[in-house]
Structure formats: structure tokens, C-alpha cells
Coordinates of C-alpha atoms in Angstrom, one line a residue:
X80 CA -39.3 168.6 -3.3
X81 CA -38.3 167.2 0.5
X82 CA -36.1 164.4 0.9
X83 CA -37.3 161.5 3.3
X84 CA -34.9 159.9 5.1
X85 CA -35.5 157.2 7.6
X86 CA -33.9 156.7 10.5
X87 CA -33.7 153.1 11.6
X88 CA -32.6 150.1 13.1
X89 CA -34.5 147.4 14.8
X90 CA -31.8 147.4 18.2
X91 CA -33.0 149.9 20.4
X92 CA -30.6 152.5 22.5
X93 CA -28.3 153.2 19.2
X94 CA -28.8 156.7 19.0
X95 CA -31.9 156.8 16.6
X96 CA -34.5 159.9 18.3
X97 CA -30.8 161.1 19.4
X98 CA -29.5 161.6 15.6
X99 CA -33.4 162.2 14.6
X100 CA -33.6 165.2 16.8
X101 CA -30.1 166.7 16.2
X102 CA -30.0 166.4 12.8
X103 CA -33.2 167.5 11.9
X104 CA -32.6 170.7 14.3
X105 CA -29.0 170.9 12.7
X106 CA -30.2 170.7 9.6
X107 CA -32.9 173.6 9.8
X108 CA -29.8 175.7 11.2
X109 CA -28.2 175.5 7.7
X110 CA -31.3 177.1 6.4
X111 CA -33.4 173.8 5.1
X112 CA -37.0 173.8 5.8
X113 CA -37.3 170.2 7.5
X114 CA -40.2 167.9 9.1
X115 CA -39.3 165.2 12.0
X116 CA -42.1 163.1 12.1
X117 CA -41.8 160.6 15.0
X118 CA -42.9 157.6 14.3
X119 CA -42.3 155.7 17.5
X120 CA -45.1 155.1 20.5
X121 CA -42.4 155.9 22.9
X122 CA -42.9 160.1 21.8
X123 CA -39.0 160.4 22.7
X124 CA -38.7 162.9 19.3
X125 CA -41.7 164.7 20.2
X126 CA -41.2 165.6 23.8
X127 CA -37.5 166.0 23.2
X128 CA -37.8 168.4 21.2
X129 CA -40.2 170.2 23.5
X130 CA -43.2 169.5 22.5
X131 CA -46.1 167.7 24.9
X132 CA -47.5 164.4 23.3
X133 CA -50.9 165.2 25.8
X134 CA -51.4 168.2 24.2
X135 CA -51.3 167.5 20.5
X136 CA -54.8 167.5 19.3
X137 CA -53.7 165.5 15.9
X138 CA -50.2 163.3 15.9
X139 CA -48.7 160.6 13.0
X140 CA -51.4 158.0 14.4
X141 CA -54.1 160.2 13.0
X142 CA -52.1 160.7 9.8
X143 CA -52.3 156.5 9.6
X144 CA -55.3 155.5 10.3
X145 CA -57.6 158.3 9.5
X146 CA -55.7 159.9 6.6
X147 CA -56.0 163.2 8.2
X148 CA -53.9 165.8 6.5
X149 CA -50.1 165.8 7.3
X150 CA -50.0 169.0 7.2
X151 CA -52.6 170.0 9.2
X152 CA -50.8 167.3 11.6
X153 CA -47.5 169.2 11.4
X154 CA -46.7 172.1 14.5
X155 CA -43.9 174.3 14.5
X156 CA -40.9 173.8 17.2
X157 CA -38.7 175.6 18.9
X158 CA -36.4 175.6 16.2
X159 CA -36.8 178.1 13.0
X160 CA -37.6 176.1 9.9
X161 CA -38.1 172.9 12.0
X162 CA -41.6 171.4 12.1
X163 CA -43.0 168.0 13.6
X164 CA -45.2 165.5 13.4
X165 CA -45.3 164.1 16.5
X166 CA -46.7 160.9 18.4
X167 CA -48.1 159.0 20.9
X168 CA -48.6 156.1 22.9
X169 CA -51.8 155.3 20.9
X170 CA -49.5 154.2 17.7
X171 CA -49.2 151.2 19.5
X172 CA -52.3 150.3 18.1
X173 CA -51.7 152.0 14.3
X174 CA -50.4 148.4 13.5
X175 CA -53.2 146.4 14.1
X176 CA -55.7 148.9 12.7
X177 CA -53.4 149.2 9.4
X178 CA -53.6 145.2 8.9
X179 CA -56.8 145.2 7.3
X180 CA -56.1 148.3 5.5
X181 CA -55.6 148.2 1.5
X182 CA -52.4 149.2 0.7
X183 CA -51.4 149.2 4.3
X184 CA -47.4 149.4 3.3
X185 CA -48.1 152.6 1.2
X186 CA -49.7 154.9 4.2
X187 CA -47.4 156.7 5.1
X188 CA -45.7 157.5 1.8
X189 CA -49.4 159.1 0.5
X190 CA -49.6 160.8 3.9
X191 CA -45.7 162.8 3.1
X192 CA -46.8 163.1 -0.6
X193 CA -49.2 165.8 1.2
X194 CA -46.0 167.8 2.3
X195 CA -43.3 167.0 0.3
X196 CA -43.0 170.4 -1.5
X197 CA -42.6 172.0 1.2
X198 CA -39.7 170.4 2.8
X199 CA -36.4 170.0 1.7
X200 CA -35.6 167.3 4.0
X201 CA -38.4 165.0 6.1
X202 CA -36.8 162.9 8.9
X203 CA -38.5 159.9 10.0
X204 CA -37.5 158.4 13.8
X205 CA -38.7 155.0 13.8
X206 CA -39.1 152.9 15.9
X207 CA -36.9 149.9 17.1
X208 CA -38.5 147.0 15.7
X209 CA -39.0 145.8 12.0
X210 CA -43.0 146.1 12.3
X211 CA -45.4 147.8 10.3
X212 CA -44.9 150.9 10.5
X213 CA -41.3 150.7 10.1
X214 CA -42.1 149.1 6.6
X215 CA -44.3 151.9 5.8
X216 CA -41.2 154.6 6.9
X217 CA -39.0 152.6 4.8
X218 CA -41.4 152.6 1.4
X219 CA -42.1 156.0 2.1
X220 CA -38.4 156.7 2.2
X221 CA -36.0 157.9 -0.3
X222 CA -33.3 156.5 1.9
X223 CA -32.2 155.5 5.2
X224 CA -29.8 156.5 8.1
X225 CA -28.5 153.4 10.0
X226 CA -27.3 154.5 13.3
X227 CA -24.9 151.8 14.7
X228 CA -23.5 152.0 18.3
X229 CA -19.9 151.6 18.6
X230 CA -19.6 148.3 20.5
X231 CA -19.4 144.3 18.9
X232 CA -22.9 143.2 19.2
X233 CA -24.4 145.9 17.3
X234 CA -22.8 144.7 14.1
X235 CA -25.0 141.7 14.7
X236 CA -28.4 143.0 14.1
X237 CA -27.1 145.2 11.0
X238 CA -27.4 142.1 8.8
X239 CA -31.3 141.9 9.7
X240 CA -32.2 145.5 8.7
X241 CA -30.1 145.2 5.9
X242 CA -32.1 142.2 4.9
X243 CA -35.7 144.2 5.4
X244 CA -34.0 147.2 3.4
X245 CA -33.5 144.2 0.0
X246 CA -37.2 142.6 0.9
X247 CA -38.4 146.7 0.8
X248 CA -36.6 147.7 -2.5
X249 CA -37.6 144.1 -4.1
X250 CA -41.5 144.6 -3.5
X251 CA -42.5 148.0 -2.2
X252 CA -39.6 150.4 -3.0
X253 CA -37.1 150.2 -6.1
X254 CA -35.5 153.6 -5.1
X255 CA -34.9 153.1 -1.3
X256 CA -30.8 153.0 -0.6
X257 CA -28.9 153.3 2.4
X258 CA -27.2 156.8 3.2
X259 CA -24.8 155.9 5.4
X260 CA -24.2 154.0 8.5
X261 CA -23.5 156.4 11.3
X262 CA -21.6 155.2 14.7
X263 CA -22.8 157.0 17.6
X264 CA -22.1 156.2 21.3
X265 CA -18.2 156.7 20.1
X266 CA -15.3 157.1 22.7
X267 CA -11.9 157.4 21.0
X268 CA -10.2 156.2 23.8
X269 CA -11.8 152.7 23.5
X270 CA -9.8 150.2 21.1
X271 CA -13.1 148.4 20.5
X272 CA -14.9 151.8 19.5
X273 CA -12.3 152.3 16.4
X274 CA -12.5 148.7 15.3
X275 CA -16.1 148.8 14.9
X276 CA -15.5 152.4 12.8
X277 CA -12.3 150.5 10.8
X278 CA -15.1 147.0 10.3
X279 CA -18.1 149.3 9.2
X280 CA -15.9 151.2 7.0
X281 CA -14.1 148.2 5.7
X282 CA -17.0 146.3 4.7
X283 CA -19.1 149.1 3.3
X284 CA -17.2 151.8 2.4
X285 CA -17.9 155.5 1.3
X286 CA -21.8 154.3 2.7
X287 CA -20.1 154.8 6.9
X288 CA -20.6 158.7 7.6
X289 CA -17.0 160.4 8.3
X290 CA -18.7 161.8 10.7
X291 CA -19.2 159.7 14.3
X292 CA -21.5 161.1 17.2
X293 CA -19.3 160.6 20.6
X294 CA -20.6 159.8 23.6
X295 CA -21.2 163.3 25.0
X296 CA -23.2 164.1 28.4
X297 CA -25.0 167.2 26.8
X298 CA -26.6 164.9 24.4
X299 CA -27.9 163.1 26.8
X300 CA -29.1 166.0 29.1
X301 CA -30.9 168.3 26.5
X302 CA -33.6 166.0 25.5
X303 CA -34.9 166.7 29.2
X304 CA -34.8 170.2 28.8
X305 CA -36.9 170.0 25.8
X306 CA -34.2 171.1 23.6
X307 CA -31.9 170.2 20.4
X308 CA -28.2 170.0 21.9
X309 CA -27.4 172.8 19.5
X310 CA -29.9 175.2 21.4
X311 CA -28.7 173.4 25.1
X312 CA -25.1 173.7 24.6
X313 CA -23.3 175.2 21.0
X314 CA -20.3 174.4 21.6
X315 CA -20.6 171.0 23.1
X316 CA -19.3 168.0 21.2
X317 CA -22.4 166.7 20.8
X318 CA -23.8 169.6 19.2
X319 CA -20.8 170.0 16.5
X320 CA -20.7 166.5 15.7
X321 CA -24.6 166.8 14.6
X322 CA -24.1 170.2 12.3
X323 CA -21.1 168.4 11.0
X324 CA -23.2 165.4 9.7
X325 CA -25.9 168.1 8.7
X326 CA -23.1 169.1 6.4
X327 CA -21.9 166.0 5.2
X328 CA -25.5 165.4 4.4
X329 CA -25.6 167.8 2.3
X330 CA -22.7 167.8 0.9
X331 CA -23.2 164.1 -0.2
X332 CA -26.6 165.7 -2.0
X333 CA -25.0 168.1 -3.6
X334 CA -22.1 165.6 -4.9
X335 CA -24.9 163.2 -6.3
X336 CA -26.9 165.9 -8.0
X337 CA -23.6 166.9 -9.8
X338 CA -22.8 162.7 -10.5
X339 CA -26.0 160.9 -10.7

């Protein structure tokens, strides 16, 4: 049965679609069926991973709000193994139309239940806000990735998504738990850049990813191409660093199925 992991924080430009797309692609290259399912109206994860919001005839919003199958929703990419439920600009308006709609926090988590055995890992790219939607990723989640740029103000808003993630597992979700913090945007050369890594790592631990995504030009090119870094360029260092967090993904599963 899949795993769903949201990706999240509410401070936009961290490196969420970034990590969604790379992981997910990275993570299908070590031979795991996965989902992305974007769930942001911006579409970055869908037409960065080549596919064309326009042309979808059924995306997440349709999932939502008119409980139509997620499989049926799901479309393969240019990646073996690697399927997506994309979105688009009409989510915007999911969140009003859930309001009224019973067990509006639960949507999305019925929705995956329609997939789940045939993933082994679902990635959701939410959006960066701490709306609807975002609550319904989260209850839907098993656990969350918290991408935190590596520069002093985004330690600020980590203390508000932390706080949604206790309201989440007090009243909708027991089970949701953080699986890791990731720092992105890194540059080893920057003092600041390693005291955020040595502040994240001294205040939560074995929960910060070994792994840190550097700043890496590729990264930033390949999304207009349509294309996973580890498609664009292999060997660039943005395309390691994802397959090395793939890794220590898995290997973090593996460790907890052998110590619950």
C-alpha cells in the first residue's frame, strides 16, 4: 500500500514543486511505482514535469469537488513508473466549493484511498498557504516533507506549520508525523547557509534530512524544458542531490519497518 507524503510549507519559493518533482521522478528511478498529485492552482508540478494543464480533460479539482475517480484522474509522464495528478488554475475555487461540503477535511484522503494499492509512494505538492486544501493534503497524509530554504527568515514560519501539523494530528489525523525537514536553496560557501543546517539539526535532530538540495542552475532550468533534472542533466548536482534523498527516503522506511 502507497505511502502519502506531503510536501509543505506555507512560505512560498522554498523549493516545494522543486523537491515534489525531483523526488517523485527520483524515486520512480529506484523502481517505486509513485503518483505526484499537484495540488497547487499555480500547475508548477504539472507543467514541470511536462505535462499541459490546458489539455487535461480531468485534474485534482475534479477529484475534490466532483469525486471523480483518482485514478481515472491520474496520466502517465515522461518518466517510467511516475504518474500525475495534475492541476489547474480552477482549484482556486476547490476551497470555496469544499466549505459547504460534509467532511470537507476528509476529501482528499477518500479520493487517494482510490489509488493507494497501487503506489508505493504518493507525493503531494501543496500549495503555499495553510488553506483548505492544504489541510485536506495533510489528513490525507501519512507524513510530511518540510522544505526549509537555507536563509534566517525561513526558520520563522516553521513554527506556524508546525503548529497546523499538532491542530491536524489532534483533530483530523493521529498518524500524521513529520519526515524530515529538508534545506534546499544551500550554498556551502555561505556561513549563514550552514548555521541554518547546524539550528535545524540542533533543535530537531535525526527529523533534518542528511541530505541538502544546493542551489544548482539545472534545477532551475529543467522545469522549463518540461523535465525532471535527472532526465535534463544526470550528472548535475541538482539531479544527485534528489536520488540521494530518494534514497535516504527509503532507507529511513526500510529502518522503521525493521524498528517500529
Amino acid at each position: 500500500m502507497g505511502k502519502t507524503i506531503a510536501i509543505a510549507n506555507q512560505k512560498g519559493g522554498v523549493g516545494k514543486t522543486t523537491t515534489a518533482i525531483n523526488l517523485a521522478a527520483s524515486l520512480a528511478m529506484n523502481n517505486k511505482r509513485v503518483l505526484l498529485i499537484d495540488a497547487d492552482p499555480q500547475a508548477n508540478a504539472t507543467s514541470g514535469i511536462g505535462v499541459e494543464p490546458k489539455q487535461m480533460t480531468s485534474t485534482i479539482y475534479e477529484c475534490l469537488v466532483d469525486d471523480y475517480p483518482m485514478h481515472s484522474a491520474a496520466v502517465g509522464t515522461c518518466v517510467d513508473r511516475l504518474d500525475l495528478v495534475g492541476s489547474r488554475i480552477d482549484l482556486v475555487g476547490a476551497e470555496i466549493e469544499l466549505i459547504n461540503k460534509e467532511g470537507r477535511e476528509n476529501v482528499l484522503r477518500h479520493s487517494i484511498d482510490d489509488v493507494k494499492q497501487a503506489y508505493d509512494y504518493i507525493l503531494v505538492d501543496c500549495s503555499p498557504s495553510l488553506g483548505l486544501i492544504t489541510v485536506n493534503a495533510l489528513t490525507a497524509a501519512d507524513s510530511v516533507i518540510i522544505p526549509v530554504q537555507a536563509e534566517y527568515f525561513a526558520l520563522e514560519g516553521i513554527s506556524k506549520l508546525l503548529n497546523t501539523v499538532r491542530i491536524i494530528k489532534s483533530k483530523l489525523n493521529p498518524d500524521l508525523r513529520i519526515e524530515g525537514f529538508l534545506l534546499t536553496m544551500y550554498d556551502a560557501r555561505l556561513r549563514l547557509a550552514n548555521q541554518i543546517f547546524e539550528e535545524l539539526k540542533s533543535h530537531f535532530g535525526d527529523m533534518v534530512f542528511n541530505t541538502v538540495i544546493p542551489r544548482n542552475i539545472k534545477l532551475s532550468e529543467a522545469p522549463s524544458h518540461g523535465l525532471p533534472a535527472i532526465l535534463y542533466d544526470p550528472n548535475s548536482r541538482g539531479a544527485t542531490s534528489h536520488v540521494q534523498l530518494a534514497k535516504e527516503l527509503i532507507a529511513r522506511a526500510r529502518k522503521r519497518q525493521t524498528n517500529p
